[in-house]
Coordinates of C-alpha atoms in Angstrom, one line a residue:
M300 CA 63.7 -63.3 115.6
P301 CA 60.9 -60.5 115.4
S302 CA 59.6 -59.4 119.7
Y303 CA 57.0 -58.0 120.7
D304 CA 56.9 -55.9 124.5
S305 CA 53.5 -54.9 125.6
A306 CA 54.8 -53.3 129.3
R307 CA 57.3 -51.0 127.0
S308 CA 55.1 -50.5 123.7
R309 CA 58.3 -51.8 121.8
F310 CA 59.1 -54.2 118.2
R311 CA 61.9 -55.9 117.1
L312 CA 62.4 -56.0 113.7
A313 CA 64.3 -56.2 110.5
T314 CA 64.3 -54.6 107.3
D315 CA 62.6 -57.9 105.5
H316 CA 60.1 -58.3 108.5
L317 CA 59.6 -54.4 108.4
T318 CA 59.2 -54.5 104.0
L319 CA 56.8 -57.3 104.5
L320 CA 54.1 -55.7 107.0
S321 CA 54.1 -52.8 105.0
H322 CA 52.9 -55.1 101.7
L323 CA 50.6 -56.3 104.2
A324 CA 49.4 -53.4 105.4
G325 CA 49.3 -52.0 102.3
G326 CA 47.1 -55.1 100.7
V327 CA 49.8 -56.2 98.1
T328 CA 50.6 -59.2 97.1
L329 CA 53.7 -60.4 99.1
P330 CA 57.3 -60.5 97.0
A331 CA 59.0 -63.4 96.8
G332 CA 61.8 -64.1 99.2
H333 CA 60.2 -63.5 102.3
S334 CA 59.2 -66.8 102.9
T335 CA 61.8 -67.1 106.3
A336 CA 60.5 -63.6 107.5
A337 CA 56.9 -64.5 107.1
A338 CA 57.4 -67.8 109.4
E339 CA 59.3 -65.4 111.8
L340 CA 56.5 -62.9 111.8
Q341 CA 53.5 -65.8 112.2
H342 CA 55.9 -67.5 115.3
S343 CA 55.9 -64.3 116.8
G344 CA 52.4 -63.6 116.7
L345 CA 52.5 -60.3 115.0
V346 CA 50.9 -61.9 111.9
S347 CA 48.3 -64.4 111.8
E348 CA 48.2 -67.5 109.6
D349 CA 45.9 -65.5 107.4
G350 CA 47.8 -62.9 107.1
E351 CA 46.3 -60.0 109.7
L352 CA 48.4 -58.3 111.7
F353 CA 48.9 -57.7 115.5
V354 CA 47.0 -54.8 115.6
Q355 CA 49.4 -53.0 117.9
L356 CA 51.7 -52.8 115.2
V357 CA 49.9 -50.5 113.0
P358 CA 50.7 -47.1 115.2
L359 CA 54.0 -48.2 114.4
L360 CA 53.0 -48.9 110.4
E361 CA 51.3 -45.7 109.7
T362 CA 54.2 -43.5 111.4
L363 CA 57.3 -45.2 109.3
A364 CA 54.7 -44.6 106.3
E365 CA 54.1 -40.8 106.1
P366 CA 56.7 -39.7 108.6
V367 CA 56.2 -36.0 109.6
V368 CA 59.9 -35.3 110.5
A369 CA 62.4 -37.9 110.5
I370 CA 65.6 -37.5 112.6
G371 CA 69.0 -40.1 111.5
V372 CA 71.4 -40.8 114.5
E373 CA 74.7 -41.9 113.1
V374 CA 76.8 -43.0 115.5
I375 CA 80.5 -44.5 114.3
G376 CA 82.3 -46.1 117.1
Q377 CA 85.1 -49.1 117.1
Q378 CA 82.5 -51.3 116.6
G379 CA 81.4 -49.8 113.4
T380 CA 78.7 -47.2 112.3
L381 CA 74.8 -47.6 114.3
N382 CA 71.6 -46.0 112.8
H383 CA 69.8 -44.8 115.1
G384 CA 66.6 -42.5 115.2
L385 CA 63.5 -40.8 115.3
V386 CA 60.2 -40.9 113.7
I387 CA 57.5 -39.0 114.1
G388 CA 54.4 -38.9 112.4
Q389 CA 50.9 -37.1 113.0
E390 CA 49.8 -39.3 115.7
H391 CA 52.6 -40.9 117.2
V392 CA 56.5 -40.9 118.0
F393 CA 59.0 -44.1 117.4
S394 CA 62.7 -44.5 118.3
H395 CA 64.6 -47.0 116.7
E396 CA 68.3 -47.9 118.5
T397 CA 70.2 -50.8 116.4
W398 CA 72.7 -52.6 117.9
P399 CA 75.9 -54.3 117.4
G400 CA 76.1 -57.3 115.2
Q401 CA 72.0 -57.6 115.8
R402 CA 69.9 -58.1 112.4
E403 CA 67.1 -56.8 114.5
V404 CA 66.4 -52.7 114.7
E405 CA 64.3 -51.8 118.5
Y406 CA 61.5 -50.0 117.5
A407 CA 60.0 -48.1 120.8
Q408 CA 57.1 -45.8 121.1
I409 CA 57.7 -42.2 123.3
E410 CA 55.7 -39.9 124.3
P411 CA 56.3 -36.8 122.4
K412 CA 57.8 -34.2 125.4
M413 CA 60.2 -36.4 125.5
L414 CA 61.9 -36.5 122.2
V415 CA 65.0 -34.2 123.3
W416 CA 65.6 -36.4 126.2
T417 CA 65.6 -39.5 123.6
L418 CA 68.1 -37.9 121.4
A419 CA 70.2 -37.2 124.6
Q420 CA 69.9 -40.8 125.4
L421 CA 70.7 -41.9 121.7
V422 CA 74.2 -40.4 121.6
N423 CA 74.8 -41.2 125.6
L424 CA 75.4 -37.5 125.9
R425 CA 76.8 -37.3 129.5
Q426 CA 77.1 -34.0 131.7
T427 CA 80.3 -32.1 131.3
A428 CA 81.3 -28.4 130.6
A429 CA 83.7 -27.4 127.5
L430 CA 87.3 -28.5 128.4
D431 CA 89.5 -25.9 128.9
V432 CA 92.8 -27.0 126.4
G433 CA 94.2 -23.3 126.1
V434 CA 93.5 -22.8 122.1
P435 CA 89.8 -22.2 121.5
C436 CA 89.8 -24.8 118.5
I437 CA 91.6 -26.8 116.0
E438 CA 91.8 -26.2 112.1
T439 CA 93.0 -28.4 109.8
A440 CA 91.9 -30.2 107.0
I441 CA 90.4 -33.5 106.9
G442 CA 93.1 -34.9 105.3
V443 CA 95.5 -34.2 107.8
M444 CA 92.9 -36.3 110.5
D445 CA 92.7 -39.4 107.5
A446 CA 96.3 -39.6 108.2
G447 CA 96.3 -39.3 111.7
L448 CA 93.6 -41.7 112.0
A449 CA 95.2 -44.2 109.8
A450 CA 98.4 -44.2 112.0
L451 CA 96.4 -45.7 114.7
D452 CA 96.6 -49.3 113.6
G453 CA 95.1 -50.7 116.3
P454 CA 93.2 -50.7 119.8
V455 CA 93.8 -47.8 121.6
H456 CA 94.0 -49.1 124.5
S457 CA 95.8 -52.6 124.2
P458 CA 99.0 -53.9 124.7
A459 CA 99.8 -53.2 121.0
Y460 CA 99.3 -49.6 121.4
G461 CA 103.3 -49.1 122.4
D462 CA 103.7 -46.0 120.0
A463 CA 100.3 -45.1 118.6
P464 CA 101.0 -41.5 120.4
E465 CA 104.3 -41.0 118.9
R466 CA 103.1 -41.7 115.2
V467 CA 99.8 -40.2 115.4
Q468 CA 102.2 -36.9 115.6
Q469 CA 104.7 -37.9 113.3
A470 CA 101.8 -38.7 110.6
L471 CA 100.0 -35.3 111.5
R472 CA 103.2 -33.4 111.0
E473 CA 103.6 -34.6 108.0
A474 CA 100.5 -34.5 105.9
G475 CA 99.7 -30.2 107.9
N476 CA 100.9 -27.3 109.3
L477 CA 99.2 -27.6 112.7
M478 CA 102.0 -26.1 115.1
E479 CA 102.0 -27.0 118.7
P480 CA 99.9 -26.6 120.7
A481 CA 97.3 -27.9 118.6
L482 CA 99.5 -30.3 117.3
S483 CA 99.6 -32.6 120.4
L484 CA 95.9 -32.3 121.1
F485 CA 94.7 -33.1 117.9
S486 CA 97.4 -36.0 118.3
H487 CA 95.1 -37.1 121.7
L488 CA 91.6 -35.9 120.7
L489 CA 92.3 -38.8 118.0
L490 CA 93.7 -41.3 120.4
E491 CA 90.6 -40.6 122.5
L492 CA 87.8 -40.7 120.4
R493 CA 85.8 -42.7 121.8
A494 CA 82.9 -41.7 118.9
H495 CA 81.0 -39.4 116.9
W496 CA 77.4 -38.6 116.1
R497 CA 76.1 -37.4 112.9
L498 CA 72.7 -35.8 114.1
T499 CA 70.3 -34.8 110.9
S500 CA 66.5 -33.9 110.5
A501 CA 64.5 -34.2 107.4
W502 CA 61.0 -32.8 106.7
H503 CA 58.7 -32.0 104.2
G504 CA 57.8 -28.7 103.7
Q505 CA 56.5 -25.8 101.3
D506 CA 57.7 -21.5 100.7
D507 CA 54.9 -20.0 98.2
T508 CA 54.9 -21.9 95.5
R509 CA 56.9 -25.0 95.7
P510 CA 57.5 -28.4 98.7
T511 CA 60.4 -28.4 100.1
V512 CA 62.5 -30.4 102.6
G513 CA 63.7 -28.4 105.5
V514 CA 67.0 -30.6 106.5
R515 CA 69.9 -29.4 109.5
G516 CA 72.0 -31.3 111.6
F517 CA 75.0 -31.4 113.4
D518 CA 78.3 -33.7 114.5
I519 CA 79.8 -34.2 117.9
W520 CA 83.3 -35.8 119.0
D521 CA 82.9 -37.5 122.0
C522 CA 86.8 -38.0 123.0
G523 CA 85.9 -38.8 126.3
P524 CA 88.3 -37.7 129.4
L525 CA 88.9 -34.6 126.9
G526 CA 85.0 -33.9 126.4
Y527 CA 83.0 -33.2 123.4
W528 CA 83.8 -31.3 120.1
H529 CA 81.5 -29.6 118.0
R530 CA 82.6 -30.1 114.4
E531 CA 82.1 -26.6 113.0
S532 CA 83.2 -27.6 109.8
P533 CA 82.6 -29.3 107.0
A534 CA 79.0 -28.3 108.7
E535 CA 76.1 -30.8 108.3
P536 CA 74.7 -32.0 106.2
V537 CA 77.0 -33.1 104.3
H538 CA 76.2 -34.7 101.2
E539 CA 78.5 -36.9 99.2
G540 CA 81.4 -35.5 97.1
E541 CA 81.1 -32.6 98.9
V542 CA 84.4 -33.4 101.2
G543 CA 88.3 -34.0 100.3
P544 CA 91.3 -34.0 101.3
D545 CA 91.8 -30.0 101.5
S546 CA 88.0 -29.8 103.0
P547 CA 88.8 -27.2 105.8
L548 CA 88.5 -29.4 109.3
V549 CA 87.5 -27.1 112.5
L550 CA 86.6 -28.4 116.2
R551 CA 85.5 -26.3 118.5
P552 CA 85.2 -27.9 122.6
I553 CA 81.8 -27.9 123.5
G554 CA 80.0 -28.9 126.5
S555 CA 76.5 -30.7 127.0
K556 CA 74.6 -27.6 127.7
P557 CA 74.8 -26.1 124.6
I558 CA 74.7 -29.8 122.8
W559 CA 71.1 -30.2 124.4
E560 CA 70.1 -26.8 123.3
M561 CA 71.7 -28.3 119.6
L562 CA 69.3 -31.1 120.1
A563 CA 66.4 -29.4 120.3
D564 CA 67.2 -27.0 117.8
L565 CA 66.5 -30.5 115.9
L566 CA 62.8 -30.2 115.6
P567 CA 60.9 -28.1 113.3
D568 CA 59.6 -24.7 114.9
E569 CA 55.8 -24.2 114.7
R570 CA 55.9 -22.4 112.1
E571 CA 58.0 -24.7 110.0
I572 CA 55.6 -27.5 111.7
R573 CA 51.8 -25.5 110.0
R574 CA 53.8 -25.5 106.8
I575 CA 54.7 -29.6 106.3
V576 CA 52.5 -31.3 103.8

């Protein structure tokens, strides 16, 4: 059910609510099949019976319609994939957060000075140093990782966990050429993997001759007691079809301080901002 929290300038809206609202804001006739969404919006007070928008919706709709910078935060964990992010407009900034199993997305207006802090909150960034594991990085292939993940056929900390550590190590050994201590370390990274985040920022700009799209991003593994690991290869942004089983996989331990810097680097610098159209 859509709703509005006036104390914190935040909304809960599903995709069909936003579709309907964007049509109303543009003065376009509503498409068929949105009677339920329209009724929900009217019941929540976000749209009047005459089709007039709740005035507090205007900044959100304008920002979503004409973003200057969009930052996507894909968090993949045991409950599946959740998509969060930030949308930066000419006048306002909004974060958006999903919740496992919920239809609505929470949109909250934030202060521009809180951009990096909000990104850190979206990925639950904890204060920690890079773990000293005795090897500078893990170097293997995507197919090896897939084999190790396939060997995990149940929740890691359940009674059925059983011989999962041995099965993962055996799968990694058969799929690739990892040697000790990297073999054992990588198996434990897969066992402790809580989530991994893919963050990507994009904006419209132009060079001297034509419009361009600026994109950059990074990927982090959150391995719980084994800390954070930066996936250096394949480097983000990764497009569909670019990565296969033989693609190199490079993971390097990283502390929270450089991750804060990477979050800040997602934002275009002043020179890039001036070129945005």
